[in-house]
Tab-separated table of C-alpha atoms and ligand atoms in Angstrom:
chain	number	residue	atom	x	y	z
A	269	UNK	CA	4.729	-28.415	-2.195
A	270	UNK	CA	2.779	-27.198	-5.034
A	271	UNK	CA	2.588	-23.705	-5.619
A	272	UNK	CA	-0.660	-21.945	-7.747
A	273	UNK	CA	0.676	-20.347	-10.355
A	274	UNK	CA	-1.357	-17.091	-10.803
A	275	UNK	CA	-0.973	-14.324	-13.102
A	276	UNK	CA	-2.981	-10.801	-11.225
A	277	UNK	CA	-4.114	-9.845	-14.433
A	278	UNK	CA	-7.594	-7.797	-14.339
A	279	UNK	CA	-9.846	-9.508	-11.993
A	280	UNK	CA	-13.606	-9.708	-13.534
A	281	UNK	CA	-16.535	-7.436	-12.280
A	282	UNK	CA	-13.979	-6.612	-9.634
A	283	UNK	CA	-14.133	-9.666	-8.124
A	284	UNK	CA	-11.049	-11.442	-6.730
A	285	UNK	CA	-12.538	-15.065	-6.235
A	286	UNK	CA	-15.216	-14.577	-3.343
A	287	UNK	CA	-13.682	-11.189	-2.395
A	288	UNK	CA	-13.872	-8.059	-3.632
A	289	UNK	CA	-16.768	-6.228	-5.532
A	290	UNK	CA	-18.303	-2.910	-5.438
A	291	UNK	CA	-20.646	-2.009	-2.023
A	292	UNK	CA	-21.310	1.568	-2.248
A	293	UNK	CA	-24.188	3.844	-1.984
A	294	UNK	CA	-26.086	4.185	-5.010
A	295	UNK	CA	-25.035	7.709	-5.104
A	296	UNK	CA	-21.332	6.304	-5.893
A	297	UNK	CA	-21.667	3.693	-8.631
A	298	UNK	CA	-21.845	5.598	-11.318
A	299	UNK	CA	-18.785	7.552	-10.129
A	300	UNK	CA	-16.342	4.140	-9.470
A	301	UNK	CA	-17.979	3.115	-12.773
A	302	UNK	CA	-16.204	6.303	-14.590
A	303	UNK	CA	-12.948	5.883	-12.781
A	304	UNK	CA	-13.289	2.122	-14.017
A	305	UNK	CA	-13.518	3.161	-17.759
A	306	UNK	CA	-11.303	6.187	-17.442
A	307	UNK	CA	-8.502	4.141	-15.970
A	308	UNK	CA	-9.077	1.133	-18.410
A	309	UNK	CA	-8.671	3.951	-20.698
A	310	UNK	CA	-5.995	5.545	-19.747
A	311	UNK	CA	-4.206	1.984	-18.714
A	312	UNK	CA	-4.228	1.203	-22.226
A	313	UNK	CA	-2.831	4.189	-24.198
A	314	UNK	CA	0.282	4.415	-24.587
A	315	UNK	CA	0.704	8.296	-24.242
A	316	UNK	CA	-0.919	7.648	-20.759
A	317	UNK	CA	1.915	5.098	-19.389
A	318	UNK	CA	4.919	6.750	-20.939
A	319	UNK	CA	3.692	10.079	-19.442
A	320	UNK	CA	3.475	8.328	-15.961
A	321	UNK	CA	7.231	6.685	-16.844
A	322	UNK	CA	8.450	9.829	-17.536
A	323	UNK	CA	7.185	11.229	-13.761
A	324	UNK	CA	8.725	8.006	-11.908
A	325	UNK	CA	11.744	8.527	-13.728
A	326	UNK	CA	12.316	12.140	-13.264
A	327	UNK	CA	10.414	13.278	-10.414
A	328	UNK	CA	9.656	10.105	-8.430
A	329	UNK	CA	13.243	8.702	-8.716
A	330	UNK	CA	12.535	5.573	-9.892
A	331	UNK	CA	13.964	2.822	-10.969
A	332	UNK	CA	14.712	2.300	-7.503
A	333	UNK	CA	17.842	0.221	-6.760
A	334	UNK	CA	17.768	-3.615	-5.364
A	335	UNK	CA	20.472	-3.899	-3.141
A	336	UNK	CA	22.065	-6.910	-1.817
A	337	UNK	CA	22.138	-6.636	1.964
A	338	UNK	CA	25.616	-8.065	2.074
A	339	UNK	CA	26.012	-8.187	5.933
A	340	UNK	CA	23.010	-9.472	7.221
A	341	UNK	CA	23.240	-12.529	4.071
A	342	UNK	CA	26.209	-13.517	5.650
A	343	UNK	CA	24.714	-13.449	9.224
A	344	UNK	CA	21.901	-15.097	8.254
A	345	UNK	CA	22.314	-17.754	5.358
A	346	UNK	CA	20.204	-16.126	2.789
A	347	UNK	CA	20.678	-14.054	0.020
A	348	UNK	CA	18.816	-10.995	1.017
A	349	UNK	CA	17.983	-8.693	-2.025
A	350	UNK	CA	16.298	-5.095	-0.579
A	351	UNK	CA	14.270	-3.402	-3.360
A	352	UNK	CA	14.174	0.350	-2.006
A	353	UNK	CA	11.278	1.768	-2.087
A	354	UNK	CA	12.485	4.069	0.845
A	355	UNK	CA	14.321	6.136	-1.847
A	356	UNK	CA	11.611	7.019	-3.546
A	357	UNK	CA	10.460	10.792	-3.618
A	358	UNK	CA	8.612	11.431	-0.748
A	359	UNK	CA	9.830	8.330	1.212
A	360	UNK	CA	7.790	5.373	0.155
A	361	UNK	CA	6.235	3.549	-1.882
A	362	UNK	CA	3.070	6.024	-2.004
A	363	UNK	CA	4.292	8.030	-4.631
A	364	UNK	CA	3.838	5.417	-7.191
A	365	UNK	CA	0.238	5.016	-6.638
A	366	UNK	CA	-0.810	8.822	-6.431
A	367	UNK	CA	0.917	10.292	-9.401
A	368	UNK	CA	-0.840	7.237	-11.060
A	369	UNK	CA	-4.051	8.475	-9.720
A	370	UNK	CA	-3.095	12.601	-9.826
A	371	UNK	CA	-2.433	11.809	-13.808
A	372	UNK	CA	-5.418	10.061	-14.465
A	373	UNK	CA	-7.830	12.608	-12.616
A	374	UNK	CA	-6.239	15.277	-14.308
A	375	UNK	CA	-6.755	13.197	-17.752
A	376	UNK	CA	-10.469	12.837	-16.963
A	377	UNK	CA	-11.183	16.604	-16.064
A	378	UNK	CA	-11.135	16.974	-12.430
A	379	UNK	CA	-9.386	19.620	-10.482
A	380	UNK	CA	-9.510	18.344	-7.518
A	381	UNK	CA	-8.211	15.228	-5.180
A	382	UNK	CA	-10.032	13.937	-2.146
A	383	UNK	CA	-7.583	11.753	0.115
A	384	UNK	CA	-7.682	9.571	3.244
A	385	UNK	CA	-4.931	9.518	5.576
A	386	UNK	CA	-4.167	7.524	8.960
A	387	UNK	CA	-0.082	8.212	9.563
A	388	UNK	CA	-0.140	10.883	7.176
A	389	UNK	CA	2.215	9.464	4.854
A	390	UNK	CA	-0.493	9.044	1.937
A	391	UNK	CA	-1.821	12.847	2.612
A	392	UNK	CA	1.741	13.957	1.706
A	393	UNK	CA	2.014	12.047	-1.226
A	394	UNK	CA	-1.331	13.089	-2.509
A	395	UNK	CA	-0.436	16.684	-1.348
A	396	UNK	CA	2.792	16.779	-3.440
A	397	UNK	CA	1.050	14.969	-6.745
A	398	UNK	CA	-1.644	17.827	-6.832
A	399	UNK	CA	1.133	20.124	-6.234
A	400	UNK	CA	2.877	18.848	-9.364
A	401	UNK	CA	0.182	18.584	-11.514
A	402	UNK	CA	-2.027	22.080	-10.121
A	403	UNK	CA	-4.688	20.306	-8.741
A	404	UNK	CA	-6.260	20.840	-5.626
A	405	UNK	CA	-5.908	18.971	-2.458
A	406	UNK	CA	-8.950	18.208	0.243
A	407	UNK	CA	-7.518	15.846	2.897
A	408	UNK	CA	-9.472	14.202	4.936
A	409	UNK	CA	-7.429	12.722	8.572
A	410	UNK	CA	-8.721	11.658	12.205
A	411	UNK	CA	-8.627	14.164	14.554
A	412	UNK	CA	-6.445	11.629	17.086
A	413	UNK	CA	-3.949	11.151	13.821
A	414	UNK	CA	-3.775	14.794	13.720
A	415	UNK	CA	-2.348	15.258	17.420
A	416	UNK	CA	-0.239	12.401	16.959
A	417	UNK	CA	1.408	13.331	13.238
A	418	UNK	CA	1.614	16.978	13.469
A	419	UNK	CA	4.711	17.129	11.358
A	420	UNK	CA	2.883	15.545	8.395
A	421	UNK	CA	-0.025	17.712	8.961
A	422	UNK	CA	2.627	20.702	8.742
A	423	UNK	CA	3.853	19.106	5.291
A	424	UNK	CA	0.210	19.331	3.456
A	425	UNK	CA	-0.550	22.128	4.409
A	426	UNK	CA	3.530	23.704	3.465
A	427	UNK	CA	2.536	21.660	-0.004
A	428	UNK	CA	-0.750	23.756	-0.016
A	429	UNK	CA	-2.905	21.063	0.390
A	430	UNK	CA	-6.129	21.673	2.744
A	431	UNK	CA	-6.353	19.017	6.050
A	432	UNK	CA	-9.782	18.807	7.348
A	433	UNK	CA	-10.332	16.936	11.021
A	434	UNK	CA	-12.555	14.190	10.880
A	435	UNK	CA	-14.153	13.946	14.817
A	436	UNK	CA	-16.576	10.881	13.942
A	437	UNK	CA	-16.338	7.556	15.193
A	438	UNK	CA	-12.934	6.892	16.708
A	439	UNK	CA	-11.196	9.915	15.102
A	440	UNK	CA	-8.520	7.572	13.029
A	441	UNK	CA	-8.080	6.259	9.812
A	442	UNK	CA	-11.006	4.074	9.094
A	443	UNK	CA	-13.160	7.534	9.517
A	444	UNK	CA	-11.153	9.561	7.703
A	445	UNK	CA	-12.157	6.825	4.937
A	446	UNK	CA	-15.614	7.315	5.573
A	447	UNK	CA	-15.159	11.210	5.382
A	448	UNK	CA	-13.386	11.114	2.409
A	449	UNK	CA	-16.228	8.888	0.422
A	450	UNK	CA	-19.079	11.331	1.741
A	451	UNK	CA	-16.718	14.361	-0.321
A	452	UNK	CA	-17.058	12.343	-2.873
A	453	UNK	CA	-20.599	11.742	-3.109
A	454	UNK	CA	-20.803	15.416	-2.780
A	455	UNK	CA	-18.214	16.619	-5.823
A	456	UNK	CA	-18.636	13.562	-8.270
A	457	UNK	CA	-18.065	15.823	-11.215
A	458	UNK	CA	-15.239	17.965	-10.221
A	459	UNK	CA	-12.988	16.070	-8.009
A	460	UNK	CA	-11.413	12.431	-7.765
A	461	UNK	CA	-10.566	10.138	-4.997
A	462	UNK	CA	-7.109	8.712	-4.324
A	463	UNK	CA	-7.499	6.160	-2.368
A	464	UNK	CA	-3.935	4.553	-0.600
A	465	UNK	CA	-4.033	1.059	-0.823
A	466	UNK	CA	-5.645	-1.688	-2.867
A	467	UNK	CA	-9.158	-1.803	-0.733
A	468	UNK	CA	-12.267	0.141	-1.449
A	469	UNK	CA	-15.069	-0.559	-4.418
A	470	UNK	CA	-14.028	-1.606	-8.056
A	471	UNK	CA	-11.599	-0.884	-10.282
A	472	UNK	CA	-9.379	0.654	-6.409
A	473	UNK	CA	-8.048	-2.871	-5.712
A	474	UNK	CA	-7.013	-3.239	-9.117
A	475	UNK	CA	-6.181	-0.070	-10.411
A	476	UNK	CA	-3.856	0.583	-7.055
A	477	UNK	CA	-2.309	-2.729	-7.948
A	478	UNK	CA	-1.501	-1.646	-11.285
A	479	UNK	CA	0.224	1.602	-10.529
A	480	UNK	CA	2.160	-0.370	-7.409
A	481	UNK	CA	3.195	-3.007	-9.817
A	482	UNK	CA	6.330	-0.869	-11.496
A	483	UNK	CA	7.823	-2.440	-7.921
A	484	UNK	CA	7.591	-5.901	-9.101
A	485	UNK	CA	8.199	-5.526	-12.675
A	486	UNK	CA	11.345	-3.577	-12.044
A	487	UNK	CA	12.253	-5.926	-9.372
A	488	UNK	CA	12.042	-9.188	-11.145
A	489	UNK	CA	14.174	-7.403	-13.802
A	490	UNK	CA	16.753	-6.434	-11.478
A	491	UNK	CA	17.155	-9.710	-10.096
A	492	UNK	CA	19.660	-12.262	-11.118
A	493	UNK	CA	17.488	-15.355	-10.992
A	494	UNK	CA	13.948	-15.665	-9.692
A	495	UNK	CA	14.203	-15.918	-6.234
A	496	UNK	CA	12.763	-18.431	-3.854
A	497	UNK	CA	10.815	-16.040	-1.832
A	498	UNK	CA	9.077	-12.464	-2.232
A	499	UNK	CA	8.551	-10.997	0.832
A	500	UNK	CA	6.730	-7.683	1.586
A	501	UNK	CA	4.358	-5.778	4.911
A	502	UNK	CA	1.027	-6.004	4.482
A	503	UNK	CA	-1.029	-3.128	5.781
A	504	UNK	CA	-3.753	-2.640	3.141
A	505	UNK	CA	-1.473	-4.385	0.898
A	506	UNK	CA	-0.381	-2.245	-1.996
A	507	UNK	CA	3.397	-2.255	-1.798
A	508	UNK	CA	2.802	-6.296	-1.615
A	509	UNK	CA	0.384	-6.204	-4.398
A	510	UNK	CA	2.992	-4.337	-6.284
A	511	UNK	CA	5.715	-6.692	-5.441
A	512	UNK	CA	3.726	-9.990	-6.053
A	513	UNK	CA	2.398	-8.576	-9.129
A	514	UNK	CA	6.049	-9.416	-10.661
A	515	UNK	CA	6.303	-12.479	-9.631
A	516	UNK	CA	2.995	-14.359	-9.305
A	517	UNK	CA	3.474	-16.204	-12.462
A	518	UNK	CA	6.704	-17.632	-11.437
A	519	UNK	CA	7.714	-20.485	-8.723
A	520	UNK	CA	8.528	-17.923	-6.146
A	521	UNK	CA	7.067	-17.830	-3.096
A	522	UNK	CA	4.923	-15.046	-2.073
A	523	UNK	CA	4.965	-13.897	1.601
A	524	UNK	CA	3.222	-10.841	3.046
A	525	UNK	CA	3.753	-9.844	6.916
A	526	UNK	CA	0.980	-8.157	8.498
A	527	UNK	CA	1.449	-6.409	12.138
A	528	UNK	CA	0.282	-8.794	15.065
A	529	UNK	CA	-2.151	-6.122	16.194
A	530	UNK	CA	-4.145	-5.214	12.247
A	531	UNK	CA	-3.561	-8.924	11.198
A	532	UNK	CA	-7.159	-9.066	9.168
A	533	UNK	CA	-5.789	-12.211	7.137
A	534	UNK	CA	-4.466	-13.963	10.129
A	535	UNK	CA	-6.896	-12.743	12.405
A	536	UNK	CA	-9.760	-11.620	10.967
A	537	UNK	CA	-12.986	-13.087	9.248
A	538	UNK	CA	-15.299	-11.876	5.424
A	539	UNK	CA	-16.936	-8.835	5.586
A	540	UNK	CA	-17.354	-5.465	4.012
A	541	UNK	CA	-15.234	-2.295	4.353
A	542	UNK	CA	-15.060	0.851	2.790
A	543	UNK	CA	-16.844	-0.765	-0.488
A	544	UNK	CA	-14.972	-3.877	-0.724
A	545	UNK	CA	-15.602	-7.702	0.585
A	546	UNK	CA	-12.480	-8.924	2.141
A	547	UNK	CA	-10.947	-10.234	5.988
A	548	UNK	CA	-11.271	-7.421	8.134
A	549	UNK	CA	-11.035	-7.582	12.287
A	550	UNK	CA	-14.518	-7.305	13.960
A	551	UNK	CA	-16.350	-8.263	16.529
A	552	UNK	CA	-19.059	-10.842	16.693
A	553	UNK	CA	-21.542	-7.566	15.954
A	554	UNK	CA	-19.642	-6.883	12.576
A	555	UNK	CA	-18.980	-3.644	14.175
A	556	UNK	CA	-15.128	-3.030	12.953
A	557	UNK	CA	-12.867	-3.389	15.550
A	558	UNK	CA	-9.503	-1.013	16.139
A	559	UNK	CA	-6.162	-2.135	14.547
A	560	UNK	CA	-3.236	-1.398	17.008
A	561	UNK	CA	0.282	-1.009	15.529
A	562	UNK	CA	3.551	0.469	16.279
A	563	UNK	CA	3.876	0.943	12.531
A	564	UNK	CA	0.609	4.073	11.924
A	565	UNK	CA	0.769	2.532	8.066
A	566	UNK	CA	-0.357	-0.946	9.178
A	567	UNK	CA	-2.570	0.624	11.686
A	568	UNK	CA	-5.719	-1.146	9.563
A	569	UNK	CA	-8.446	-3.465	10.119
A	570	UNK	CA	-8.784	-4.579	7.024
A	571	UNK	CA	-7.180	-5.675	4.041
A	572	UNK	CA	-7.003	-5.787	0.220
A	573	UNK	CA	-9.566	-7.775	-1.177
A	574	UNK	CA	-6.516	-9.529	-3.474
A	575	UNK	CA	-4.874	-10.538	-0.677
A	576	UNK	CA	-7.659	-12.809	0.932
A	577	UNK	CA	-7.665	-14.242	-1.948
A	578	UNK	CA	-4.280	-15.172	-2.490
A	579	UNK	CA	-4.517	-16.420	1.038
A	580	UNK	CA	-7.836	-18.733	0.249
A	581	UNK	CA	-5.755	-20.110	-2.680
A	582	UNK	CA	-2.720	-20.353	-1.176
A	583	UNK	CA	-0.962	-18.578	-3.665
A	584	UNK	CA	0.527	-16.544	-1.030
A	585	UNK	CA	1.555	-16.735	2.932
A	586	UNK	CA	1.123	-14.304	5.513
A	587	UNK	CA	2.702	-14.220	8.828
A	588	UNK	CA	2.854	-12.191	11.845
A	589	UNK	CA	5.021	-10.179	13.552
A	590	UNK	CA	5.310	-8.484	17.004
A	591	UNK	CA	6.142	-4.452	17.616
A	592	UNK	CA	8.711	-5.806	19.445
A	593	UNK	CA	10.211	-7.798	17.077
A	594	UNK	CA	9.424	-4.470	14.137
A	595	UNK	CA	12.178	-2.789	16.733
A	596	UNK	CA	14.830	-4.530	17.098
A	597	UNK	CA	14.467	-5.182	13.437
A	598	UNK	CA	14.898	-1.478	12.499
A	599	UNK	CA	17.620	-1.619	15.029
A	600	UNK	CA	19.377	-4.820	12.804
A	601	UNK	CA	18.975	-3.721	9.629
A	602	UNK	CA	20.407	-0.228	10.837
A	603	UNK	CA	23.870	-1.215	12.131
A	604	UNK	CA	24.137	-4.197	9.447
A	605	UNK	CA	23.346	-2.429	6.231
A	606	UNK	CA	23.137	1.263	7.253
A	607	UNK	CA	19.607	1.975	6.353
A	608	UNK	CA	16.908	3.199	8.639
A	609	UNK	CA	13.723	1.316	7.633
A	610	UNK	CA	10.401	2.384	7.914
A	611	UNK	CA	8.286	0.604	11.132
A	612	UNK	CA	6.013	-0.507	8.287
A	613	UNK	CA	8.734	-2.127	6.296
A	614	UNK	CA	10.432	-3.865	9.481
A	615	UNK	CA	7.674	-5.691	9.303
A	616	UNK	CA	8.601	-8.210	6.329
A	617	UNK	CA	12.872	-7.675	8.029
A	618	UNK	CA	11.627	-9.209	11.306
A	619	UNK	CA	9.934	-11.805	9.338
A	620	UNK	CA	13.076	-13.060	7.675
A	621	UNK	CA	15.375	-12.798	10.833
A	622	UNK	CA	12.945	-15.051	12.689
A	623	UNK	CA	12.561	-17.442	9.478
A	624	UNK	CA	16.139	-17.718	8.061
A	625	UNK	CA	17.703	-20.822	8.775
A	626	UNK	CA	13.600	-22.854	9.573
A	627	UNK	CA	12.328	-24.952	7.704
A	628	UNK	CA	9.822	-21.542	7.003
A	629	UNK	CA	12.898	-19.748	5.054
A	630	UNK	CA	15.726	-22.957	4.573
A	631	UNK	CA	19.851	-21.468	4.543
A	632	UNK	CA	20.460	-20.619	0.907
A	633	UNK	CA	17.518	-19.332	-0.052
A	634	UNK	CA	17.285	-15.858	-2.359
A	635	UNK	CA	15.230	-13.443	-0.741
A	636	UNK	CA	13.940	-10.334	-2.749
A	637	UNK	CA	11.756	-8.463	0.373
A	638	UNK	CA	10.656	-4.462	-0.451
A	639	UNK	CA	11.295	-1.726	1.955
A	640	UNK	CA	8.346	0.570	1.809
A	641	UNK	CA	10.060	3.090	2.990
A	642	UNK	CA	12.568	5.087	5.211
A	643	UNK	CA	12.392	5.270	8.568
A	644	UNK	CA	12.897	9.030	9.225
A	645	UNK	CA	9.294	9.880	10.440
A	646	UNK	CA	9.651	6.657	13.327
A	647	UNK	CA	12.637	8.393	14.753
A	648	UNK	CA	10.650	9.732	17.410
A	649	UNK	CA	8.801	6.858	18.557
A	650	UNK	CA	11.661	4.993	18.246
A	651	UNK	CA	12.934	7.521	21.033
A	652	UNK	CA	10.392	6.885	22.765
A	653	UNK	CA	9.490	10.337	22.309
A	654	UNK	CA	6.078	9.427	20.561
A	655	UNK	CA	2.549	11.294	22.119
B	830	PLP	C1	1.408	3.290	4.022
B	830	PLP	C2	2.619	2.465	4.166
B	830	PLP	C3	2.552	1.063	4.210
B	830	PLP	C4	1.263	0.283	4.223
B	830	PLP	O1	0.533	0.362	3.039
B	830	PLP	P1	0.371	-0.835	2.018
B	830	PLP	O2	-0.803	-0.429	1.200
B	830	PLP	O3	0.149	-2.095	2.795
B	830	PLP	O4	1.614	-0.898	1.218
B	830	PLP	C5	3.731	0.348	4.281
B	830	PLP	N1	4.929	0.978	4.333
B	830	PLP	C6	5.038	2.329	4.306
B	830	PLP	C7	6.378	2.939	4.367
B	830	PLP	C8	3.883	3.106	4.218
B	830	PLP	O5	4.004	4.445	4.198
């Protein structure tokens, strides 16, 4: 099998093969246009990244280990290398992202951040990089997420962050999104959004990737050898964009697992979300449909507009998993190694324990797959104590 040898390097006008792009309002160009050249800005001045190196180092924790999962290699054949994301500040990935964001915002004058969140996790992270840097925090969340994630709610608002219900549509994530790019519209000049993943208009996709990449880079550093697979969960897709991002130019193997129930690149077909072209679920209306996960992070319908396109290529694979198969992965991973993943990050675990030894994932292969995060906030719906 021939592999395509990509690089992720800055995609042009935004544009990630057929995917990708920049559908907003006319209200909103000129604003992604200014984070664009701010970012490209900032991206390339030195001052900018080692003042951003300095926060992952000291505040965000980071480098973050890669630790050989020495139990389940032997159960299963592999070499399993975990790169922990889970013990970084605030509990995943996230942080990475949104002092990345927080830093640059500050950098181009605005005082204020406007967030989306679904689970709550990126509200938190957003709430604690304003915190940091004295900016303010406007954080937009469905008003079903809110009843189901009050202890996140709690934590903005203890971080002095502001949470405002969004009661349109079907109260989740995907109208929080909305919410969030309507602030926007309405404070061009004095705030900034942070979006979570690598969706949404130009530069998003690629800026997102950039500040997730540290994940890869550091990864591909900390491994022995280049491995023979990359694996990472795929919700939106920017702890996998991170990850791939060190690797793409190599012969590894790039495979991102996306939850049965928000699987837009297994499942769904082109279209446009939230500003960007990529595979999203809908119906045959184009009216979005609702993901359903265990995991509230992969709780999406749609997807990166890099990914689709390193699935068109076949650059990269992306597989499935059930909830059922997310728990007893948490469950393996637990009493074998001793960490508590997060739901989100099972995701790429249950992956490997159902491909390990096929021809999918062949004995002796080195496996380098990121945990997102730790699984403290599933505890209760692992309990089955969940609303
Ligand atoms: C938010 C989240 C995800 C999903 O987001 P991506 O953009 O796909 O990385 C995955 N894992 C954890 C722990 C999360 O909090």
């Amino acid at each position: 099998m021939s592999l395509s040898v990509t690089t992720m390097t800055e995609p042009v006008r935004g544009r990630f093969g057929e995917f990708g792009g920049r559908f907003v309002p006319e209200s909103l160009v000129p604003a992604c246009a200014e984070v664009e050249e701010g970012f490209r800005d900032a991206w390339s001045d030195p001052l900018f990244r080692s003042e951003l190196d300095e926060l992952l180092t000291v505040y965000a924790g980071r480098p973050t280990p890669l630790t050989p999962a020495r139990n389940l290699s032997v159960q299963l054949g592999i070499t399993l290398l975990l790169k922990r994301e889970d013990l970084a500040h605030t509990g995943s990935h996230k942080i990475n992202n949104v002092l990345g964001q927080a830093l640059l915002a500050r950098r181009m004058g605005r005082t204020r951040l406007i967030a989306e969140t679904g689970a709550g996790q990126h509200g938190v992270a957003t709430a604690t990089a304003a915190a940091l840097l004295g900016l303010r925090a406007t954080i937009y969340m469905g008003e079903r997420d809110i009843e189901r994630q009050r202890l996140n709610v709690f934590r903005m608002t203890t971080l002095g962050a502001e949470v405002v219900p969004v009661t349109s549509g079907s109260r989740t994530l995907k109208d929080a999104t909305n919410e969030a790019m309507r602030a926007w519209v309405a404070d061009v000049e004095g705030s900034h959004f942070l979006l979570g993943s690598v969706g949404g208009p130009h530069p998003y996709p690629w800026m997102v990737r950039e500040f997730q990449r540290v994940i890869g880079d550091e990864a591909r550093r900390q491994s022995p050898a280049v491995p023979d697979v990359v694996v990472a969960c795929v919700g939106g897709g920017s702890n996998a964009a991170g990850t791939f991002a060190g690797f793409a130019d190599t012969g590894a193997r790039l495979v991102g697992v996306e939850a049965y129930g928000g699987a837009a690149i297994n499942r769904g077909s082109p279209g446009v979300v939230h500003g960007t072209r990529s595979l999203v679920l809908q119906d045959d209306d184009g009216q979005i449909a609702e993901a359903e996960s265990i995991a509230a992070g992969l709780d999406y319908p749609g997807v990166g507009p890099e990914h689709a396109h390193l699935a068109s290529i076949g650059r990269a694979d992306y597989r499935t998993v059930t909830d059922d198969e997310v728990v007893a992965a948490v469950g393996r991973l637990a009493r074998s190694e001793g960490i508590i993943c997060a739901l989100e990050s099972a995701h790429a675990v249950a992956w490997v324990l159902r491909a390990a030894g096929t021809p999918d994932l062949p004995s002796g292969s080195t496996v380098v797959l990121t945990l997102s995060g730790r699984g403290d906030k599933d505890m209760a719906t692992l309990a089955g104590g969940a609303a």
